[in-house]
Coordinates of C-alpha atoms in Angstrom, one line a residue:
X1 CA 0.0 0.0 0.0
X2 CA 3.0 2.2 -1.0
X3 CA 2.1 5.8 -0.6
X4 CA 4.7 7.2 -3.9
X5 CA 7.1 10.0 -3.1
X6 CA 4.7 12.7 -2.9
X7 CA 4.1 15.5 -5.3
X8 CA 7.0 16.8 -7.7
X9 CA 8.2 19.8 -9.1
X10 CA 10.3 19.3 -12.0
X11 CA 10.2 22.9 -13.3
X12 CA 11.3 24.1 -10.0
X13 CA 14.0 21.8 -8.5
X14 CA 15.3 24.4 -6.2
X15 CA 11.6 24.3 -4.6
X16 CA 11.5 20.5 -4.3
X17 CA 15.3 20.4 -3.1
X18 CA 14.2 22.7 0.0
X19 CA 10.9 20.1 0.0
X20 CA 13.0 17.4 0.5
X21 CA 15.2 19.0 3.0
X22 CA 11.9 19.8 5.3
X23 CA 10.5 16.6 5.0
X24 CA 13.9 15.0 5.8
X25 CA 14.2 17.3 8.9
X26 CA 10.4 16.5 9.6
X27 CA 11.1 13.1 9.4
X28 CA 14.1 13.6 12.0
X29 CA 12.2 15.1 14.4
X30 CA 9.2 13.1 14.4
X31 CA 11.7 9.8 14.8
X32 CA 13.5 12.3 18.0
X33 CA 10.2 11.8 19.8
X34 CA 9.3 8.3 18.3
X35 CA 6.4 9.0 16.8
X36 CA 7.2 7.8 13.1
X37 CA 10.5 5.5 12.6
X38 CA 11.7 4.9 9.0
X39 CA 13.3 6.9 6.2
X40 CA 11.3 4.9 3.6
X41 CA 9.2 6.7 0.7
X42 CA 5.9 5.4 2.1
X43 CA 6.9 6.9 5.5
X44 CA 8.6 10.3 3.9
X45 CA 4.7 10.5 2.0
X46 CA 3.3 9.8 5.7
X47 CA 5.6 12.6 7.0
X48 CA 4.7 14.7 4.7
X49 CA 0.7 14.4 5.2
X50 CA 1.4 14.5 8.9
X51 CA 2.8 18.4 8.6
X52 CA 0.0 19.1 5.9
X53 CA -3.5 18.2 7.8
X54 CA -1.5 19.1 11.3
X55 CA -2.2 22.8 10.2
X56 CA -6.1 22.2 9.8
X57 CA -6.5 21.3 14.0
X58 CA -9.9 20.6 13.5
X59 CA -10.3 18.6 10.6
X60 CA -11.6 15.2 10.6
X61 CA -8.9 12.3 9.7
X62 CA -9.1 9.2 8.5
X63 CA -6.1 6.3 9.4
X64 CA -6.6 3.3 7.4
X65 CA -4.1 0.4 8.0
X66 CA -3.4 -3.1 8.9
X67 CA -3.3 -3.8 12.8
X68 CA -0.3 -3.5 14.5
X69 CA 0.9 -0.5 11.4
X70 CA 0.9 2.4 14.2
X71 CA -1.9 3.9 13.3
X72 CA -2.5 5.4 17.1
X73 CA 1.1 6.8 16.8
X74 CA 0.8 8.4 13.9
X75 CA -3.0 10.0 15.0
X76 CA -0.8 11.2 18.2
X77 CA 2.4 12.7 15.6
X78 CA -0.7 14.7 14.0
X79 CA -1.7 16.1 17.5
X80 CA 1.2 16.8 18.6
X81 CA 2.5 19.0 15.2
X82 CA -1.5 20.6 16.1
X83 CA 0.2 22.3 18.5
X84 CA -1.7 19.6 21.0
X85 CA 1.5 18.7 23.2
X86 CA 0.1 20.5 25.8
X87 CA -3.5 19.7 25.3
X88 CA -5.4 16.6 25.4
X89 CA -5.3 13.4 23.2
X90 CA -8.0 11.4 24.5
X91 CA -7.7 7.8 22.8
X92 CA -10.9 5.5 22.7
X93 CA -10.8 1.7 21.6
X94 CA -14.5 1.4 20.1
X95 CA -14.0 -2.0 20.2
X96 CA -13.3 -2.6 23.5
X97 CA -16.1 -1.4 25.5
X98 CA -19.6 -2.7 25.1
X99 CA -22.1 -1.7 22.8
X100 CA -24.0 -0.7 26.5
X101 CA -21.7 1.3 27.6
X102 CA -19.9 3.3 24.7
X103 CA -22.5 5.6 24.5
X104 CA -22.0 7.0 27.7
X105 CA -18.1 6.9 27.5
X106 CA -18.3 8.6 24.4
X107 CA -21.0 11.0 25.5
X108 CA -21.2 11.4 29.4
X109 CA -23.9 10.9 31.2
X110 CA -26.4 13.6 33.4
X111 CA -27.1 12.3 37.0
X112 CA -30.3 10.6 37.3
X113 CA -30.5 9.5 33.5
X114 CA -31.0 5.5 34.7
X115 CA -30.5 3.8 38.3
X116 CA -26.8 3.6 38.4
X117 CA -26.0 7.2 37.0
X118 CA -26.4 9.0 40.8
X119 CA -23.5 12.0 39.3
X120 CA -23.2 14.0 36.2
X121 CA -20.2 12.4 34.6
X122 CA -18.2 14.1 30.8
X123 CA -17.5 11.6 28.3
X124 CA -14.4 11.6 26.1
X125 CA -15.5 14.4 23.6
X126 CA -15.5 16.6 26.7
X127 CA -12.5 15.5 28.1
X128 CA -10.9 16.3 24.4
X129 CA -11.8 19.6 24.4
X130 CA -9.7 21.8 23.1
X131 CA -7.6 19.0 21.8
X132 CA -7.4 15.6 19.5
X133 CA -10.5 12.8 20.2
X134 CA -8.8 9.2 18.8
X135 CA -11.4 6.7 17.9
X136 CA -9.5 3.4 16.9
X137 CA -11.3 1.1 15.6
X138 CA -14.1 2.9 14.5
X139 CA -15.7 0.3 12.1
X140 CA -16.8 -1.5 15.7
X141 CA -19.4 1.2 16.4
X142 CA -22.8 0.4 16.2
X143 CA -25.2 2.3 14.0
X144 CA -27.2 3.9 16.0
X145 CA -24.1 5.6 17.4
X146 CA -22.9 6.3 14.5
X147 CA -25.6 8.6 13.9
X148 CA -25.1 10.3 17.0
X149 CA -21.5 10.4 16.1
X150 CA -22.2 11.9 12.6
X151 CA -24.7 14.8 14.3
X152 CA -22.0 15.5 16.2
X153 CA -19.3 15.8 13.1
X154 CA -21.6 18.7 11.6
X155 CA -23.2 20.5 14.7
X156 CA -19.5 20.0 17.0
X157 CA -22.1 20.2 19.7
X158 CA -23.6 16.8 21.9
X159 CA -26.1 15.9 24.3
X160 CA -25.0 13.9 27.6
X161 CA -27.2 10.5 27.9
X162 CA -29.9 11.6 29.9
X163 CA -29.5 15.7 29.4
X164 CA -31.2 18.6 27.1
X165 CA -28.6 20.6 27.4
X166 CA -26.1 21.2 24.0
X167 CA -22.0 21.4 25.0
X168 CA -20.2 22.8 22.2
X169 CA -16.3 21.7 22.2
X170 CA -13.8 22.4 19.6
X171 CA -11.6 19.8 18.9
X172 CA -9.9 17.3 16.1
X173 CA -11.0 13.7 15.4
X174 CA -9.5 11.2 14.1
X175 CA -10.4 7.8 13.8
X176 CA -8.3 4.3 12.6
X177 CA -9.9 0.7 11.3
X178 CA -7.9 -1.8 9.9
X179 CA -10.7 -2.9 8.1
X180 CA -11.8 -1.3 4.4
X181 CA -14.6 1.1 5.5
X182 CA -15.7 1.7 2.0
X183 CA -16.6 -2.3 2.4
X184 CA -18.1 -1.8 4.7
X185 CA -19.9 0.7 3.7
X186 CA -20.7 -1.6 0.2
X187 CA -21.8 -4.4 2.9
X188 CA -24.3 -2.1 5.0
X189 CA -22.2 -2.5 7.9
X190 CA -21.0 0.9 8.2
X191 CA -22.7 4.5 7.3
X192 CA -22.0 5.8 4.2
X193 CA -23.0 9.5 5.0
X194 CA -20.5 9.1 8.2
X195 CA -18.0 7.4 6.2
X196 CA -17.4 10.4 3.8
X197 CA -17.5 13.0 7.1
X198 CA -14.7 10.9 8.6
X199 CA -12.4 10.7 5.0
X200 CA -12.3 14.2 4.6
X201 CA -8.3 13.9 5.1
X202 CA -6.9 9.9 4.7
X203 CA -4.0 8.6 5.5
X204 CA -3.3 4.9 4.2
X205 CA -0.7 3.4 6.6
X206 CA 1.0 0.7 4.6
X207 CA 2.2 -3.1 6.6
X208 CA 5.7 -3.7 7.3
X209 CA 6.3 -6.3 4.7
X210 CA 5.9 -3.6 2.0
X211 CA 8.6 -1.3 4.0
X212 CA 11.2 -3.5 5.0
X213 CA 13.8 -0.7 4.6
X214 CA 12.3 0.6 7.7
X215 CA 12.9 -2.6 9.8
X216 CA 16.4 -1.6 10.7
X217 CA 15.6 1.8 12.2
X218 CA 13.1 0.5 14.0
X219 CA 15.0 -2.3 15.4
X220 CA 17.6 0.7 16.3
X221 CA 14.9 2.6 18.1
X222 CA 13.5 -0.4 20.3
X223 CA 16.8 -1.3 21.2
X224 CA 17.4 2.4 22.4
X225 CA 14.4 2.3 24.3
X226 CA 15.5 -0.6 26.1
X227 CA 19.0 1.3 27.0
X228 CA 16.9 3.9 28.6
X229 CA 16.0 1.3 31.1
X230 CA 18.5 -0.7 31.4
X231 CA 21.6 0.4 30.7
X232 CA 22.6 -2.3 28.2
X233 CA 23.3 -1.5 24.8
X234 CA 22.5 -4.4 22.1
X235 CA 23.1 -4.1 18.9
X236 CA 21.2 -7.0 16.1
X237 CA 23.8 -9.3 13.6
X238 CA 23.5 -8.7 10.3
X239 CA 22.1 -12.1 10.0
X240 CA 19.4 -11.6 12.3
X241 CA 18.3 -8.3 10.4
X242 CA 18.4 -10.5 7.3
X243 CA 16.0 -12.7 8.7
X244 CA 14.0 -10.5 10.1
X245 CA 13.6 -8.5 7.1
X246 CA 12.6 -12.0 4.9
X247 CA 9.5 -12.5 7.4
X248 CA 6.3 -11.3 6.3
X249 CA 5.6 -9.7 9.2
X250 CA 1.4 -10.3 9.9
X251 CA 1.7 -8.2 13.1
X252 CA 3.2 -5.6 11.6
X253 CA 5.4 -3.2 13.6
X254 CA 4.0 -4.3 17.3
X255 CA 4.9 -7.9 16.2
X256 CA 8.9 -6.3 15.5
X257 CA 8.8 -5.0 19.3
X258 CA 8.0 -7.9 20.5
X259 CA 10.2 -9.9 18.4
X260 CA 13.0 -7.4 19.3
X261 CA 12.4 -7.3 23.3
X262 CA 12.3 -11.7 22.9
X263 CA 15.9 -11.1 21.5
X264 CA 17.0 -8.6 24.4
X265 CA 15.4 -11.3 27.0
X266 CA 17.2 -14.2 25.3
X267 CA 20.7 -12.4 24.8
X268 CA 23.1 -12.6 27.2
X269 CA 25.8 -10.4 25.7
X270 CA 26.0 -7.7 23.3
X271 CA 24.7 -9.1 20.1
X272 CA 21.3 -10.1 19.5
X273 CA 21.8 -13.2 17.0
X274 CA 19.7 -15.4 14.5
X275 CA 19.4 -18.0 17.8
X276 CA 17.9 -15.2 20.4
X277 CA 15.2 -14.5 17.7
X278 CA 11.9 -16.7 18.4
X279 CA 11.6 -20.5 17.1
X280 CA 8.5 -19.6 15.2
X281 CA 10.2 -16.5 12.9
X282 CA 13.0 -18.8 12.4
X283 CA 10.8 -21.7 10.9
X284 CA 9.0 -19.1 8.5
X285 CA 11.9 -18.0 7.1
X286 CA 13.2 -21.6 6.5
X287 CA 9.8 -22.7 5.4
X288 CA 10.2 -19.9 2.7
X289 CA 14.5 -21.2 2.2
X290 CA 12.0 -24.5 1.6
X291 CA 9.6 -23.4 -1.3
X292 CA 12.5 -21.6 -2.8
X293 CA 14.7 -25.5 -3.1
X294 CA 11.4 -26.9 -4.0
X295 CA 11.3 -24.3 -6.5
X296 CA 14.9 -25.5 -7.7
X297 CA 14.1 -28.7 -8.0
X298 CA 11.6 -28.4 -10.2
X299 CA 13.9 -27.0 -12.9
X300 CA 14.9 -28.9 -15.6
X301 CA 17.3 -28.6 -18.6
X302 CA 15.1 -28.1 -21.8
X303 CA 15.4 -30.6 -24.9
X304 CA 16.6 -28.0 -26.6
X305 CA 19.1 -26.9 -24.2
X306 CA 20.3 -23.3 -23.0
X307 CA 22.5 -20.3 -22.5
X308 CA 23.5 -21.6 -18.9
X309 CA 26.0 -18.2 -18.6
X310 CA 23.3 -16.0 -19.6
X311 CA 20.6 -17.9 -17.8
X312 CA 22.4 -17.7 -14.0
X313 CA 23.4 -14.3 -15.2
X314 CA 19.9 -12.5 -15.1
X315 CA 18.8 -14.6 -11.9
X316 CA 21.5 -13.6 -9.8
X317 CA 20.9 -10.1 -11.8
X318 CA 17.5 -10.1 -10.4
X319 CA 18.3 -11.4 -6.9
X320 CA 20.8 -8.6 -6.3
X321 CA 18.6 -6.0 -7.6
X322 CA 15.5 -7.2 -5.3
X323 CA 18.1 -7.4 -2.2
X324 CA 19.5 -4.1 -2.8
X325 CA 16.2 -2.6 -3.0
X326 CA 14.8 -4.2 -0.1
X327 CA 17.6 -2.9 1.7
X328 CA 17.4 0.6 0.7
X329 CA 20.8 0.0 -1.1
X330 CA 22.3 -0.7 1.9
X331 CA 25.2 -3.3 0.5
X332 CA 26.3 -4.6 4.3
X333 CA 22.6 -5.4 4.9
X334 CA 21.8 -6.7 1.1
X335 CA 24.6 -9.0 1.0
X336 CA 23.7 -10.6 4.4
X337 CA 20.4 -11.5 2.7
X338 CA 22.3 -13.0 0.1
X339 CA 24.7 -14.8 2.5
X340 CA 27.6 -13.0 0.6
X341 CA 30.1 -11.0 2.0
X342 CA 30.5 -7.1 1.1
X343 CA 33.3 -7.5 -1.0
X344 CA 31.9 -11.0 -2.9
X345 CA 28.7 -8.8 -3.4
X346 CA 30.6 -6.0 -4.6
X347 CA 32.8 -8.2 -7.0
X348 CA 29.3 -9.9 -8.3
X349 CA 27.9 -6.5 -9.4
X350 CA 30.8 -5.6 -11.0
X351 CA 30.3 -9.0 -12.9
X352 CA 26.7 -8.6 -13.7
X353 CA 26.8 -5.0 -14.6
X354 CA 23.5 -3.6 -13.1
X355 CA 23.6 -0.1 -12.7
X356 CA 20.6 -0.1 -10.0
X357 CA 23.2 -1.7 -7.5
X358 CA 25.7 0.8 -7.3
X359 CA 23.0 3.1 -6.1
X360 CA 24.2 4.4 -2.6
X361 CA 21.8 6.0 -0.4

């Protein structure tokens, strides 16, 4: 779900030279504070659209994105670039709390309004005034809050459960699902007239396994998190990050951390290696080393023979090309995926003469 490179000037390049700086610095100081990790295009497009709807701080936003992608630290970068650092960012998991009771949570509740309620009690849209109202998970909701929720989109204004009175609060929302809404919205499971209030800015958070450039910095940043309390400092072997940036990755970034802080439990000295990294990643990747011999052995010399030269040529062409770009052209990291060392990998694409691998970052 690669988000491009973002706009381009190509009449202008000194414009889109100072574009790139500002997105690189963006990028910097959004990693500072660990809100987005990764210098990948899909994450430099995310930057980008971060610092654009940041200047709107009351416009509706829409994250849409796999689960475990970030989506909640991204909606928090957007508050905090809203000037919100000092303000509230009141998250709310729709899914979480019963149909019964998200109503009231959302909403508050005026004393009196059924047996339990004996106080006057603000929901979350009050307790986000003036700030950044997070509702993951949004495709949870049932419909007849989603009306209440789409009245409240237009008007800004809300009634507690129980009250007449309207409470007017200015603030941003922004909402996450890591299902397609606009399926929902196909299968009736979902309002269409709130799915269009909630999409008037969208920002499509792409998995891990499409970014695996970005695995290494955010390997770097768990592991620095883990020096702040600890003291230790770990570093990962090029093997591991090899096989860790071959996995597919279904959990997406929280499955990394937790990947990352098995290594630090199972490492006992300064280097997390392939063995700290759990049984269960290491068996994927070897299931995939499995289809790929199966794969082999299923070739077979034709009856009418072939150039053999040419033939190994353009695979190992194609397998440097893939490995440098997975690894952002990195050579260290590429030729640990290809179990070569630097200078074998640099003597190979001097061989096979592919100008895309002498690409430096």
């Amino acid at each position: 779900m690669s988000q491009g490179s973002g706009p381009h000037y190509g009449s202008q390049p000194a414009a889109s030279s100072s574009k790139a700086h500002e997105d690189e610095a963006l990028l910097i100081e959004l990693e500072r504070f660990g809100l987005v990790i990764g210098r990948s295009q899909s994450m430099r497009h995310i930057a980008t659209l971060i610092r654009q709807v940041a200047a709107f701080p009351t416009t509706t936003v829409l994250l849409q994105g796999e689960s475990g992608t970030g989506k909640e630290v991204i909606a928090y970068a957007i508050h905090a670039l809203s000037g919100g650092s000092a303000r509230q960012f009141v998250a709310i998991n729709c899914a979480a709390i019963p149909e019964t009771l998200l109503e009231t949570e959302l909403f508050g509740v005026e004393a009196g309004a059924y047996t339990d309620a004996r106080v006057t009690r603000d929901g979350y849209l009050a307790r986000a005034d003036g700030g950044t109202l997070f509702l993951d998970e949004i495709a949870s909701m049932p419909l007849m809050l989603q009306s209440k929720l789409l009245r409240f989109l237009e008007t800004r204004s809300f009634r507690r459960v129980g009250g007449t009175t309207e409470i007017q609060v200015r603030l941003r929302v922004i909402s996450a699902s890591n299902v397609d809404l606009a399926t929902a919205v196909a299968r009736k499971e979902f309002r269409e007239d709130l799915f269009y209030r909630l999409k008037v800015f969208t920002i499509h958070i792409p998995p891990l396994r499409e970014h695996p450039e970005d695995i290494a910095p955010l390997v770097e940043y768990f592991l620095r998190q883990q020096l702040g309390e600890e003291g230790r400092a770990l570093r990962l072997s090029p093997e591991a990050l090899a096989l860790l940036e071959r996995y597919s990755w279904p959990g997406n970034v929280r499955e990394l951390r937790s990947v990352v802080q098995h290594g630090q439990i199972m490492c006992e000295g300064d280097e997390i290696r392939v063995e700290h990294l759990p049984a269960y990643l290491q068996s994927a990747c070897s299931s995939a080393l499995q289809r790929l011999q199966e794969l082999k052995e299923q070739l077979h010399l034709p009856p009418e023979g072939i150039n053999l030269e040419e033939f190994l040529a353009e695979i190992e062409q194609r397998f440097i090309c893939e490995a440098l770009e997975r690894c952002n052209y990195n050579q260290v990291r590429a030729a640990a995926l290809l179990g070569l060392s630097r200078d074998r990998l640099r003597y190979r694409l001097a061989r096979v003469g592919t100008g895309r691998g002498r690409q430096r970052r």
